[in-house]
Amino acid sequence: MSFDTTAHNRQRFCFDGVESVWLFGYGSLIYKVDFPYLERRPAHIVGWVRRFWQGSHDHRGTPEAPGRVVTLIPQAGARCLGMGYRVAPAVFEQLDVREKNGYLRFQTPMTFADGTREQGLVYIATEDNAAFLGPADDEAIARQIASAHGPSGANADYLLNLAASLRQLGDDDPHVFTLAGLLPAV
Ligand code: SIN
């Protein structure tokens, strides 16, 4: 089952008079940059961990055989590394469609490598959305990812591209790296 969040997201923030907005990306938004941006800087947010707990019916799976993609789960003191993009507000029209399978925009502070901070937006698929799958053991998650394909391609490529981009950022994300390491064996 899925629930299209596009209309909901459009009502969440008023961008009137706003020239640019910082967006924090922690999943495919790190490596699949098919939107225009004004500035791009590695950044982190605090209090969240990245987890392959969101079902994908529209990009890396199908309604019959969903894939698994990342969302953020609250965890006190945790630090999630990703990429900050400063974008024109109009870019959210395109991003809301891309992230429509359960993701809502939330406000978040983000911190850049030089310690400066900005307020911005992040897409999170919360556990009450219809496509949320939740936790499972690592082998089961890796098996699901290894077998799923959708209009945006193989679910395995999503995982491997994310792992590669996190390595490039110098991140140590045991959840992502463990799943990527399991892929050849499942
Ligand atoms: C994100 O990348 O920030 C959201 C999740 C995704 O599209 O993979």
mmCIF file with all atom_site columns, C-alpha atoms and ligand atoms in Angstrom:
data_model
loop_
_atom_site.group_PDB
_atom_site.id
_atom_site.type_symbol
_atom_site.label_atom_id
_atom_site.label_alt_id
_atom_site.label_comp_id
_atom_site.label_asym_id
_atom_site.label_entity_id
_atom_site.label_seq_id
_atom_site.pdbx_PDB_ins_code
_atom_site.Cartn_x
_atom_site.Cartn_y
_atom_site.Cartn_z
_atom_site.occupancy
_atom_site.B_iso_or_equiv
_atom_site.pdbx_formal_charge
_atom_site.auth_seq_id
_atom_site.auth_comp_id
_atom_site.auth_asym_id
_atom_site.auth_atom_id
_atom_site.pdbx_PDB_model_num
ATOM   1   C CA . MET A 1 1   ? 0.000  0.000   0.000   1.00 0.00 ? 1   MET A CA 1
ATOM   2   C CA . SER A 1 2   ? 1.236  3.545   -0.592  1.00 0.00 ? 2   SER A CA 1
ATOM   3   C CA . PHE A 1 3   ? 0.145  7.044   0.215   1.00 0.00 ? 3   PHE A CA 1
ATOM   4   C CA . ASP A 1 4   ? 1.083  9.961   -1.994  1.00 0.00 ? 4   ASP A CA 1
ATOM   5   C CA . THR A 1 5   ? 2.459  12.773  0.205   1.00 0.00 ? 5   THR A CA 1
ATOM   6   C CA . THR A 1 6   ? 2.834  15.335  -2.612  1.00 0.00 ? 6   THR A CA 1
ATOM   7   C CA . ALA A 1 7   ? -0.259 17.396  -1.785  1.00 0.00 ? 7   ALA A CA 1
ATOM   8   C CA . HIS A 1 8   ? 0.392  17.185  1.941   1.00 0.00 ? 8   HIS A CA 1
ATOM   9   C CA . ASN A 1 9   ? 3.966  18.467  1.551   1.00 0.00 ? 9   ASN A CA 1
ATOM   10  C CA . ARG A 1 10  ? 2.838  21.431  -0.551  1.00 0.00 ? 10  ARG A CA 1
ATOM   11  C CA . GLN A 1 11  ? 0.763  22.669  2.385   1.00 0.00 ? 11  GLN A CA 1
ATOM   12  C CA . ARG A 1 12  ? 3.443  22.218  5.036   1.00 0.00 ? 12  ARG A CA 1
ATOM   13  C CA . PHE A 1 13  ? 5.551  25.344  4.480   1.00 0.00 ? 13  PHE A CA 1
ATOM   14  C CA . CYS A 1 14  ? 4.940  28.742  3.028   1.00 0.00 ? 14  CYS A CA 1
ATOM   15  C CA . PHE A 1 15  ? 7.907  29.824  0.909   1.00 0.00 ? 15  PHE A CA 1
ATOM   16  C CA . ASP A 1 16  ? 6.521  33.320  0.197   1.00 0.00 ? 16  ASP A CA 1
ATOM   17  C CA . GLY A 1 17  ? 9.375  35.826  0.126   1.00 0.00 ? 17  GLY A CA 1
ATOM   18  C CA . VAL A 1 18  ? 11.996 33.084  0.618   1.00 0.00 ? 18  VAL A CA 1
ATOM   19  C CA . GLU A 1 19  ? 14.879 33.127  -1.883  1.00 0.00 ? 19  GLU A CA 1
ATOM   20  C CA . SER A 1 20  ? 16.553 29.851  -0.988  1.00 0.00 ? 20  SER A CA 1
ATOM   21  C CA . VAL A 1 21  ? 16.144 26.923  1.404   1.00 0.00 ? 21  VAL A CA 1
ATOM   22  C CA . TRP A 1 22  ? 18.686 24.434  2.760   1.00 0.00 ? 22  TRP A CA 1
ATOM   23  C CA . LEU A 1 23  ? 17.763 20.799  2.139   1.00 0.00 ? 23  LEU A CA 1
ATOM   24  C CA . PHE A 1 24  ? 19.470 17.962  4.037   1.00 0.00 ? 24  PHE A CA 1
ATOM   25  C CA . GLY A 1 25  ? 19.838 14.714  2.035   1.00 0.00 ? 25  GLY A CA 1
ATOM   26  C CA . TYR A 1 26  ? 20.831 11.445  3.678   1.00 0.00 ? 26  TYR A CA 1
ATOM   27  C CA . GLY A 1 27  ? 19.834 8.781   1.121   1.00 0.00 ? 27  GLY A CA 1
ATOM   28  C CA . SER A 1 28  ? 19.554 8.951   -2.652  1.00 0.00 ? 28  SER A CA 1
ATOM   29  C CA . LEU A 1 29  ? 19.567 12.738  -2.385  1.00 0.00 ? 29  LEU A CA 1
ATOM   30  C CA . ILE A 1 30  ? 23.300 12.473  -1.631  1.00 0.00 ? 30  ILE A CA 1
ATOM   31  C CA . TYR A 1 31  ? 24.239 10.777  -4.896  1.00 0.00 ? 31  TYR A CA 1
ATOM   32  C CA . LYS A 1 32  ? 21.342 11.248  -7.322  1.00 0.00 ? 32  LYS A CA 1
ATOM   33  C CA . VAL A 1 33  ? 21.297 14.980  -7.819  1.00 0.00 ? 33  VAL A CA 1
ATOM   34  C CA . ASP A 1 34  ? 18.747 15.480  -10.591 1.00 0.00 ? 34  ASP A CA 1
ATOM   35  C CA . PHE A 1 35  ? 17.687 18.915  -9.337  1.00 0.00 ? 35  PHE A CA 1
ATOM   36  C CA . PRO A 1 36  ? 19.306 22.346  -9.609  1.00 0.00 ? 36  PRO A CA 1
ATOM   37  C CA . TYR A 1 37  ? 21.060 23.710  -6.537  1.00 0.00 ? 37  TYR A CA 1
ATOM   38  C CA . LEU A 1 38  ? 22.834 26.933  -5.609  1.00 0.00 ? 38  LEU A CA 1
ATOM   39  C CA . GLU A 1 39  ? 25.308 25.445  -3.137  1.00 0.00 ? 39  GLU A CA 1
ATOM   40  C CA . ARG A 1 40  ? 26.219 21.923  -1.943  1.00 0.00 ? 40  ARG A CA 1
ATOM   41  C CA . ARG A 1 41  ? 28.021 21.215  1.326   1.00 0.00 ? 41  ARG A CA 1
ATOM   42  C CA . PRO A 1 42  ? 28.527 18.072  3.461   1.00 0.00 ? 42  PRO A CA 1
ATOM   43  C CA . ALA A 1 43  ? 26.508 18.430  6.645   1.00 0.00 ? 43  ALA A CA 1
ATOM   44  C CA . HIS A 1 44  ? 25.186 16.440  9.569   1.00 0.00 ? 44  HIS A CA 1
ATOM   45  C CA . ILE A 1 45  ? 22.090 16.452  11.723  1.00 0.00 ? 45  ILE A CA 1
ATOM   46  C CA . VAL A 1 46  ? 21.857 15.278  15.322  1.00 0.00 ? 46  VAL A CA 1
ATOM   47  C CA . GLY A 1 47  ? 19.345 12.930  16.928  1.00 0.00 ? 47  GLY A CA 1
ATOM   48  C CA . TRP A 1 48  ? 18.697 10.689  13.926  1.00 0.00 ? 48  TRP A CA 1
ATOM   49  C CA . VAL A 1 49  ? 19.985 7.432   12.426  1.00 0.00 ? 49  VAL A CA 1
ATOM   50  C CA . ARG A 1 50  ? 19.625 6.255   8.821   1.00 0.00 ? 50  ARG A CA 1
ATOM   51  C CA . ARG A 1 51  ? 17.730 2.954   8.441   1.00 0.00 ? 51  ARG A CA 1
ATOM   52  C CA . PHE A 1 52  ? 16.508 0.848   5.487   1.00 0.00 ? 52  PHE A CA 1
ATOM   53  C CA . TRP A 1 53  ? 13.068 0.696   7.040   1.00 0.00 ? 53  TRP A CA 1
ATOM   54  C CA . GLN A 1 54  ? 10.972 2.416   4.361   1.00 0.00 ? 54  GLN A CA 1
ATOM   55  C CA . GLY A 1 55  ? 9.276  0.453   1.595   1.00 0.00 ? 55  GLY A CA 1
ATOM   56  C CA . SER A 1 56  ? 9.748  1.621   -1.990  1.00 0.00 ? 56  SER A CA 1
ATOM   57  C CA . HIS A 1 57  ? 6.887  0.939   -4.391  1.00 0.00 ? 57  HIS A CA 1
ATOM   58  C CA . ASP A 1 58  ? 7.689  3.602   -6.924  1.00 0.00 ? 58  ASP A CA 1
ATOM   59  C CA . HIS A 1 59  ? 11.478 3.800   -7.340  1.00 0.00 ? 59  HIS A CA 1
ATOM   60  C CA . ARG A 1 60  ? 13.333 0.660   -6.205  1.00 0.00 ? 60  ARG A CA 1
ATOM   61  C CA . GLY A 1 61  ? 10.470 -1.811  -6.033  1.00 0.00 ? 61  GLY A CA 1
ATOM   62  C CA . THR A 1 62  ? 6.836  -2.245  -6.990  1.00 0.00 ? 62  THR A CA 1
ATOM   63  C CA . PRO A 1 63  ? 3.608  -2.418  -4.949  1.00 0.00 ? 63  PRO A CA 1
ATOM   64  C CA . GLU A 1 64  ? 3.727  -6.230  -5.323  1.00 0.00 ? 64  GLU A CA 1
ATOM   65  C CA . ALA A 1 65  ? 7.428  -6.526  -4.412  1.00 0.00 ? 65  ALA A CA 1
ATOM   66  C CA . PRO A 1 66  ? 8.533  -3.400  -2.546  1.00 0.00 ? 66  PRO A CA 1
ATOM   67  C CA . GLY A 1 67  ? 12.172 -2.520  -2.181  1.00 0.00 ? 67  GLY A CA 1
ATOM   68  C CA . ARG A 1 68  ? 13.734 -0.968  0.912   1.00 0.00 ? 68  ARG A CA 1
ATOM   69  C CA . VAL A 1 69  ? 15.098 2.569   1.056   1.00 0.00 ? 69  VAL A CA 1
ATOM   70  C CA . VAL A 1 70  ? 16.306 4.731   3.907   1.00 0.00 ? 70  VAL A CA 1
ATOM   71  C CA . THR A 1 71  ? 14.435 6.923   6.298   1.00 0.00 ? 71  THR A CA 1
ATOM   72  C CA . LEU A 1 72  ? 15.518 8.577   9.552   1.00 0.00 ? 72  LEU A CA 1
ATOM   73  C CA . ILE A 1 73  ? 14.713 7.137   12.972  1.00 0.00 ? 73  ILE A CA 1
ATOM   74  C CA . PRO A 1 74  ? 15.086 9.251   16.121  1.00 0.00 ? 74  PRO A CA 1
ATOM   75  C CA . GLN A 1 75  ? 17.970 8.245   18.393  1.00 0.00 ? 75  GLN A CA 1
ATOM   76  C CA . ALA A 1 76  ? 19.211 10.528  21.146  1.00 0.00 ? 76  ALA A CA 1
ATOM   77  C CA . GLY A 1 77  ? 22.730 11.827  20.537  1.00 0.00 ? 77  GLY A CA 1
ATOM   78  C CA . ALA A 1 78  ? 23.163 10.086  17.164  1.00 0.00 ? 78  ALA A CA 1
ATOM   79  C CA . ARG A 1 79  ? 24.729 11.967  14.272  1.00 0.00 ? 79  ARG A CA 1
ATOM   80  C CA . CYS A 1 80  ? 23.673 11.426  10.662  1.00 0.00 ? 80  CYS A CA 1
ATOM   81  C CA . LEU A 1 81  ? 26.063 12.609  7.962   1.00 0.00 ? 81  LEU A CA 1
ATOM   82  C CA . GLY A 1 82  ? 24.717 13.658  4.574   1.00 0.00 ? 82  GLY A CA 1
ATOM   83  C CA . MET A 1 83  ? 24.688 16.486  2.095   1.00 0.00 ? 83  MET A CA 1
ATOM   84  C CA . GLY A 1 84  ? 23.240 19.962  2.410   1.00 0.00 ? 84  GLY A CA 1
ATOM   85  C CA . TYR A 1 85  ? 21.907 21.690  -0.711  1.00 0.00 ? 85  TYR A CA 1
ATOM   86  C CA . ARG A 1 86  ? 20.794 25.307  -0.920  1.00 0.00 ? 86  ARG A CA 1
ATOM   87  C CA . VAL A 1 87  ? 17.949 25.312  -3.415  1.00 0.00 ? 87  VAL A CA 1
ATOM   88  C CA . ALA A 1 88  ? 15.331 27.685  -4.786  1.00 0.00 ? 88  ALA A CA 1
ATOM   89  C CA . PRO A 1 89  ? 11.908 27.018  -3.209  1.00 0.00 ? 89  PRO A CA 1
ATOM   90  C CA . ALA A 1 90  ? 10.518 25.969  -6.624  1.00 0.00 ? 90  ALA A CA 1
ATOM   91  C CA . VAL A 1 91  ? 12.801 22.908  -6.536  1.00 0.00 ? 91  VAL A CA 1
ATOM   92  C CA . PHE A 1 92  ? 10.518 21.364  -3.903  1.00 0.00 ? 92  PHE A CA 1
ATOM   93  C CA . GLU A 1 93  ? 7.803  20.954  -6.549  1.00 0.00 ? 93  GLU A CA 1
ATOM   94  C CA . GLN A 1 94  ? 10.042 18.369  -8.221  1.00 0.00 ? 94  GLN A CA 1
ATOM   95  C CA . LEU A 1 95  ? 11.423 16.903  -4.979  1.00 0.00 ? 95  LEU A CA 1
ATOM   96  C CA . ASP A 1 96  ? 7.962  16.412  -3.477  1.00 0.00 ? 96  ASP A CA 1
ATOM   97  C CA . VAL A 1 97  ? 7.078  14.179  -6.436  1.00 0.00 ? 97  VAL A CA 1
ATOM   98  C CA . ARG A 1 98  ? 10.336 12.244  -6.173  1.00 0.00 ? 98  ARG A CA 1
ATOM   99  C CA . GLU A 1 99  ? 9.823  11.678  -2.423  1.00 0.00 ? 99  GLU A CA 1
ATOM   100 C CA . LYS A 1 100 ? 6.067  11.119  -2.611  1.00 0.00 ? 100 LYS A CA 1
ATOM   101 C CA . ASN A 1 101 ? 5.960  7.539   -1.315  1.00 0.00 ? 101 ASN A CA 1
ATOM   102 C CA . GLY A 1 102 ? 5.559  8.389   2.359   1.00 0.00 ? 102 GLY A CA 1
ATOM   103 C CA . TYR A 1 103 ? 8.105  11.152  2.943   1.00 0.00 ? 103 TYR A CA 1
ATOM   104 C CA . LEU A 1 104 ? 7.110  14.415  4.604   1.00 0.00 ? 104 LEU A CA 1
ATOM   105 C CA . ARG A 1 105 ? 9.240  17.534  4.889   1.00 0.00 ? 105 ARG A CA 1
ATOM   106 C CA . PHE A 1 106 ? 10.372 18.453  8.396   1.00 0.00 ? 106 PHE A CA 1
ATOM   107 C CA . GLN A 1 107 ? 12.423 21.362  9.630   1.00 0.00 ? 107 GLN A CA 1
ATOM   108 C CA . THR A 1 108 ? 15.883 20.600  10.944  1.00 0.00 ? 108 THR A CA 1
ATOM   109 C CA . PRO A 1 109 ? 19.023 22.397  11.955  1.00 0.00 ? 109 PRO A CA 1
ATOM   110 C CA . MET A 1 110 ? 22.091 21.136  10.059  1.00 0.00 ? 110 MET A CA 1
ATOM   111 C CA . THR A 1 111 ? 25.768 21.633  10.822  1.00 0.00 ? 111 THR A CA 1
ATOM   112 C CA . PHE A 1 112 ? 28.425 21.972  8.138   1.00 0.00 ? 112 PHE A CA 1
ATOM   113 C CA . ALA A 1 113 ? 32.028 20.743  8.316   1.00 0.00 ? 113 ALA A CA 1
ATOM   114 C CA . ASP A 1 114 ? 33.273 24.187  9.429   1.00 0.00 ? 114 ASP A CA 1
ATOM   115 C CA . GLY A 1 115 ? 30.848 24.160  12.380  1.00 0.00 ? 115 GLY A CA 1
ATOM   116 C CA . THR A 1 116 ? 28.426 26.716  10.950  1.00 0.00 ? 116 THR A CA 1
ATOM   117 C CA . ARG A 1 117 ? 24.719 25.909  11.171  1.00 0.00 ? 117 ARG A CA 1
ATOM   118 C CA . GLU A 1 118 ? 21.646 26.558  9.090   1.00 0.00 ? 118 GLU A CA 1
ATOM   119 C CA . GLN A 1 119 ? 17.990 25.752  9.488   1.00 0.00 ? 119 GLN A CA 1
ATOM   120 C CA . GLY A 1 120 ? 16.602 23.656  6.634   1.00 0.00 ? 120 GLY A CA 1
ATOM   121 C CA . LEU A 1 121 ? 14.273 20.892  5.527   1.00 0.00 ? 121 LEU A CA 1
ATOM   122 C CA . VAL A 1 122 ? 14.645 17.120  5.430   1.00 0.00 ? 122 VAL A CA 1
ATOM   123 C CA . TYR A 1 123 ? 12.353 14.410  3.993   1.00 0.00 ? 123 TYR A CA 1
ATOM   124 C CA . ILE A 1 124 ? 11.473 11.774  6.584   1.00 0.00 ? 124 ILE A CA 1
ATOM   125 C CA . ALA A 1 125 ? 9.168  8.772   6.181   1.00 0.00 ? 125 ALA A CA 1
ATOM   126 C CA . THR A 1 126 ? 7.723  8.352   9.666   1.00 0.00 ? 126 THR A CA 1
ATOM   127 C CA . GLU A 1 127 ? 6.538  5.007   10.975  1.00 0.00 ? 127 GLU A CA 1
ATOM   128 C CA . ASP A 1 128 ? 2.871  5.896   10.552  1.00 0.00 ? 128 ASP A CA 1
ATOM   129 C CA . ASN A 1 129 ? 3.149  6.090   6.744   1.00 0.00 ? 129 ASN A CA 1
ATOM   130 C CA . ALA A 1 130 ? 1.556  3.273   4.752   1.00 0.00 ? 130 ALA A CA 1
ATOM   131 C CA . ALA A 1 131 ? 4.819  2.182   3.080   1.00 0.00 ? 131 ALA A CA 1
ATOM   132 C CA . PHE A 1 132 ? 6.814  1.923   6.327   1.00 0.00 ? 132 PHE A CA 1
ATOM   133 C CA . LEU A 1 133 ? 8.288  -1.567  6.791   1.00 0.00 ? 133 LEU A CA 1
ATOM   134 C CA . GLY A 1 134 ? 10.280 -1.146  9.997   1.00 0.00 ? 134 GLY A CA 1
ATOM   135 C CA . PRO A 1 135 ? 13.152 -3.240  11.302  1.00 0.00 ? 135 PRO A CA 1
ATOM   136 C CA . ALA A 1 136 ? 14.114 -6.764  10.248  1.00 0.00 ? 136 ALA A CA 1
ATOM   137 C CA . ASP A 1 137 ? 17.320 -8.724  10.623  1.00 0.00 ? 137 ASP A CA 1
ATOM   138 C CA . ASP A 1 138 ? 20.195 -7.688  8.398   1.00 0.00 ? 138 ASP A CA 1
ATOM   139 C CA . GLU A 1 139 ? 20.093 -10.811 6.184   1.00 0.00 ? 139 GLU A CA 1
ATOM   140 C CA . ALA A 1 140 ? 16.366 -10.396 5.535   1.00 0.00 ? 140 ALA A CA 1
ATOM   141 C CA . ILE A 1 141 ? 16.812 -6.724  4.630   1.00 0.00 ? 141 ILE A CA 1
ATOM   142 C CA . ALA A 1 142 ? 19.765 -7.538  2.341   1.00 0.00 ? 142 ALA A CA 1
ATOM   143 C CA . ARG A 1 143 ? 17.774 -10.341 0.651   1.00 0.00 ? 143 ARG A CA 1
ATOM   144 C CA . GLN A 1 144 ? 14.848 -8.025  -0.003  1.00 0.00 ? 144 GLN A CA 1
ATOM   145 C CA . ILE A 1 145 ? 17.174 -5.356  -1.411  1.00 0.00 ? 145 ILE A CA 1
ATOM   146 C CA . ALA A 1 146 ? 19.010 -7.905  -3.586  1.00 0.00 ? 146 ALA A CA 1
ATOM   147 C CA . SER A 1 147 ? 15.791 -9.055  -5.247  1.00 0.00 ? 147 SER A CA 1
ATOM   148 C CA . ALA A 1 148 ? 13.856 -5.788  -5.661  1.00 0.00 ? 148 ALA A CA 1
ATOM   149 C CA . HIS A 1 149 ? 13.731 -3.708  -8.835  1.00 0.00 ? 149 HIS A CA 1
ATOM   150 C CA . GLY A 1 150 ? 11.611 -0.681  -9.710  1.00 0.00 ? 150 GLY A CA 1
ATOM   151 C CA . PRO A 1 151 ? 11.276 2.133   -12.251 1.00 0.00 ? 151 PRO A CA 1
ATOM   152 C CA . SER A 1 152 ? 14.460 3.803   -10.899 1.00 0.00 ? 152 SER A CA 1
ATOM   153 C CA . GLY A 1 153 ? 16.471 0.594   -11.140 1.00 0.00 ? 153 GLY A CA 1
ATOM   154 C CA . ALA A 1 154 ? 17.806 -2.140  -8.908  1.00 0.00 ? 154 ALA A CA 1
ATOM   155 C CA . ASN A 1 155 ? 17.382 -1.714  -5.176  1.00 0.00 ? 155 ASN A CA 1
ATOM   156 C CA . ALA A 1 156 ? 20.934 -3.098  -4.787  1.00 0.00 ? 156 ALA A CA 1
ATOM   157 C CA . ASP A 1 157 ? 22.278 -0.129  -6.771  1.00 0.00 ? 157 ASP A CA 1
ATOM   158 C CA . TYR A 1 158 ? 20.541 2.274   -4.369  1.00 0.00 ? 158 TYR A CA 1
ATOM   159 C CA . LEU A 1 159 ? 22.330 0.584   -1.448  1.00 0.00 ? 159 LEU A CA 1
ATOM   160 C CA . LEU A 1 160 ? 25.717 0.362   -3.186  1.00 0.00 ? 160 LEU A CA 1
ATOM   161 C CA . ASN A 1 161 ? 25.576 3.961   -4.432  1.00 0.00 ? 161 ASN A CA 1
ATOM   162 C CA . LEU A 1 162 ? 24.672 5.148   -0.949  1.00 0.00 ? 162 LEU A CA 1
ATOM   163 C CA . ALA A 1 163 ? 27.507 3.145   0.630   1.00 0.00 ? 163 ALA A CA 1
ATOM   164 C CA . ALA A 1 164 ? 29.996 4.534   -1.916  1.00 0.00 ? 164 ALA A CA 1
ATOM   165 C CA . SER A 1 165 ? 28.882 8.117   -1.368  1.00 0.00 ? 165 SER A CA 1
ATOM   166 C CA . LEU A 1 166 ? 29.062 7.730   2.432   1.00 0.00 ? 166 LEU A CA 1
ATOM   167 C CA . ARG A 1 167 ? 32.603 6.337   2.107   1.00 0.00 ? 167 ARG A CA 1
ATOM   168 C CA . GLN A 1 168 ? 33.467 9.394   0.019   1.00 0.00 ? 168 GLN A CA 1
ATOM   169 C CA . LEU A 1 169 ? 32.120 11.609  2.782   1.00 0.00 ? 169 LEU A CA 1
ATOM   170 C CA . GLY A 1 170 ? 34.293 9.730   5.289   1.00 0.00 ? 170 GLY A CA 1
ATOM   171 C CA . ASP A 1 171 ? 31.254 8.400   7.132   1.00 0.00 ? 171 ASP A CA 1
ATOM   172 C CA . ASP A 1 172 ? 31.151 5.274   9.256   1.00 0.00 ? 172 ASP A CA 1
ATOM   173 C CA . ASP A 1 173 ? 27.579 3.970   9.004   1.00 0.00 ? 173 ASP A CA 1
ATOM   174 C CA . PRO A 1 174 ? 27.565 0.352   10.244  1.00 0.00 ? 174 PRO A CA 1
ATOM   175 C CA . HIS A 1 175 ? 23.928 -0.223  9.192   1.00 0.00 ? 175 HIS A CA 1
ATOM   176 C CA . VAL A 1 176 ? 24.569 0.710   5.550   1.00 0.00 ? 176 VAL A CA 1
ATOM   177 C CA . PHE A 1 177 ? 28.027 -0.871  5.297   1.00 0.00 ? 177 PHE A CA 1
ATOM   178 C CA . THR A 1 178 ? 26.863 -4.149  6.869   1.00 0.00 ? 178 THR A CA 1
ATOM   179 C CA . LEU A 1 179 ? 23.967 -4.432  4.415   1.00 0.00 ? 179 LEU A CA 1
ATOM   180 C CA . ALA A 1 180 ? 26.228 -3.601  1.454   1.00 0.00 ? 180 ALA A CA 1
ATOM   181 C CA . GLY A 1 181 ? 28.684 -6.271  2.618   1.00 0.00 ? 181 GLY A CA 1
ATOM   182 C CA . LEU A 1 182 ? 25.913 -8.870  2.834   1.00 0.00 ? 182 LEU A CA 1
ATOM   183 C CA . LEU A 1 183 ? 24.622 -8.294  -0.715  1.00 0.00 ? 183 LEU A CA 1
ATOM   184 C CA . PRO A 1 184 ? 26.914 -10.742 -2.561  1.00 0.00 ? 184 PRO A CA 1
ATOM   185 C CA . ALA A 1 185 ? 26.068 -13.552 -0.115  1.00 0.00 ? 185 ALA A CA 1
ATOM   186 C CA . VAL A 1 186 ? 22.270 -13.359 0.001   1.00 0.00 ? 186 VAL A CA 1
HETATM 187 C C1 . SIN B 2 .   ? 17.020 11.532  1.202   1.00 0.00 ? 1   SIN B C1 1
HETATM 188 O O1 . SIN B 2 .   ? 17.827 11.075  0.407   1.00 0.00 ? 1   SIN B O1 1
HETATM 189 O O2 . SIN B 2 .   ? 17.319 12.523  1.902   1.00 0.00 ? 1   SIN B O2 1
HETATM 190 C C2 . SIN B 2 .   ? 15.633 10.964  1.357   1.00 0.00 ? 1   SIN B C2 1
HETATM 191 C C3 . SIN B 2 .   ? 15.520 9.511   1.088   1.00 0.00 ? 1   SIN B C3 1
HETATM 192 C C4 . SIN B 2 .   ? 15.820 9.092   -0.327  1.00 0.00 ? 1   SIN B C4 1
HETATM 193 O O3 . SIN B 2 .   ? 15.294 9.692   -1.273  1.00 0.00 ? 1   SIN B O3 1
HETATM 194 O O4 . SIN B 2 .   ? 16.597 8.149   -0.521  1.00 0.00 ? 1   SIN B O4 1
#
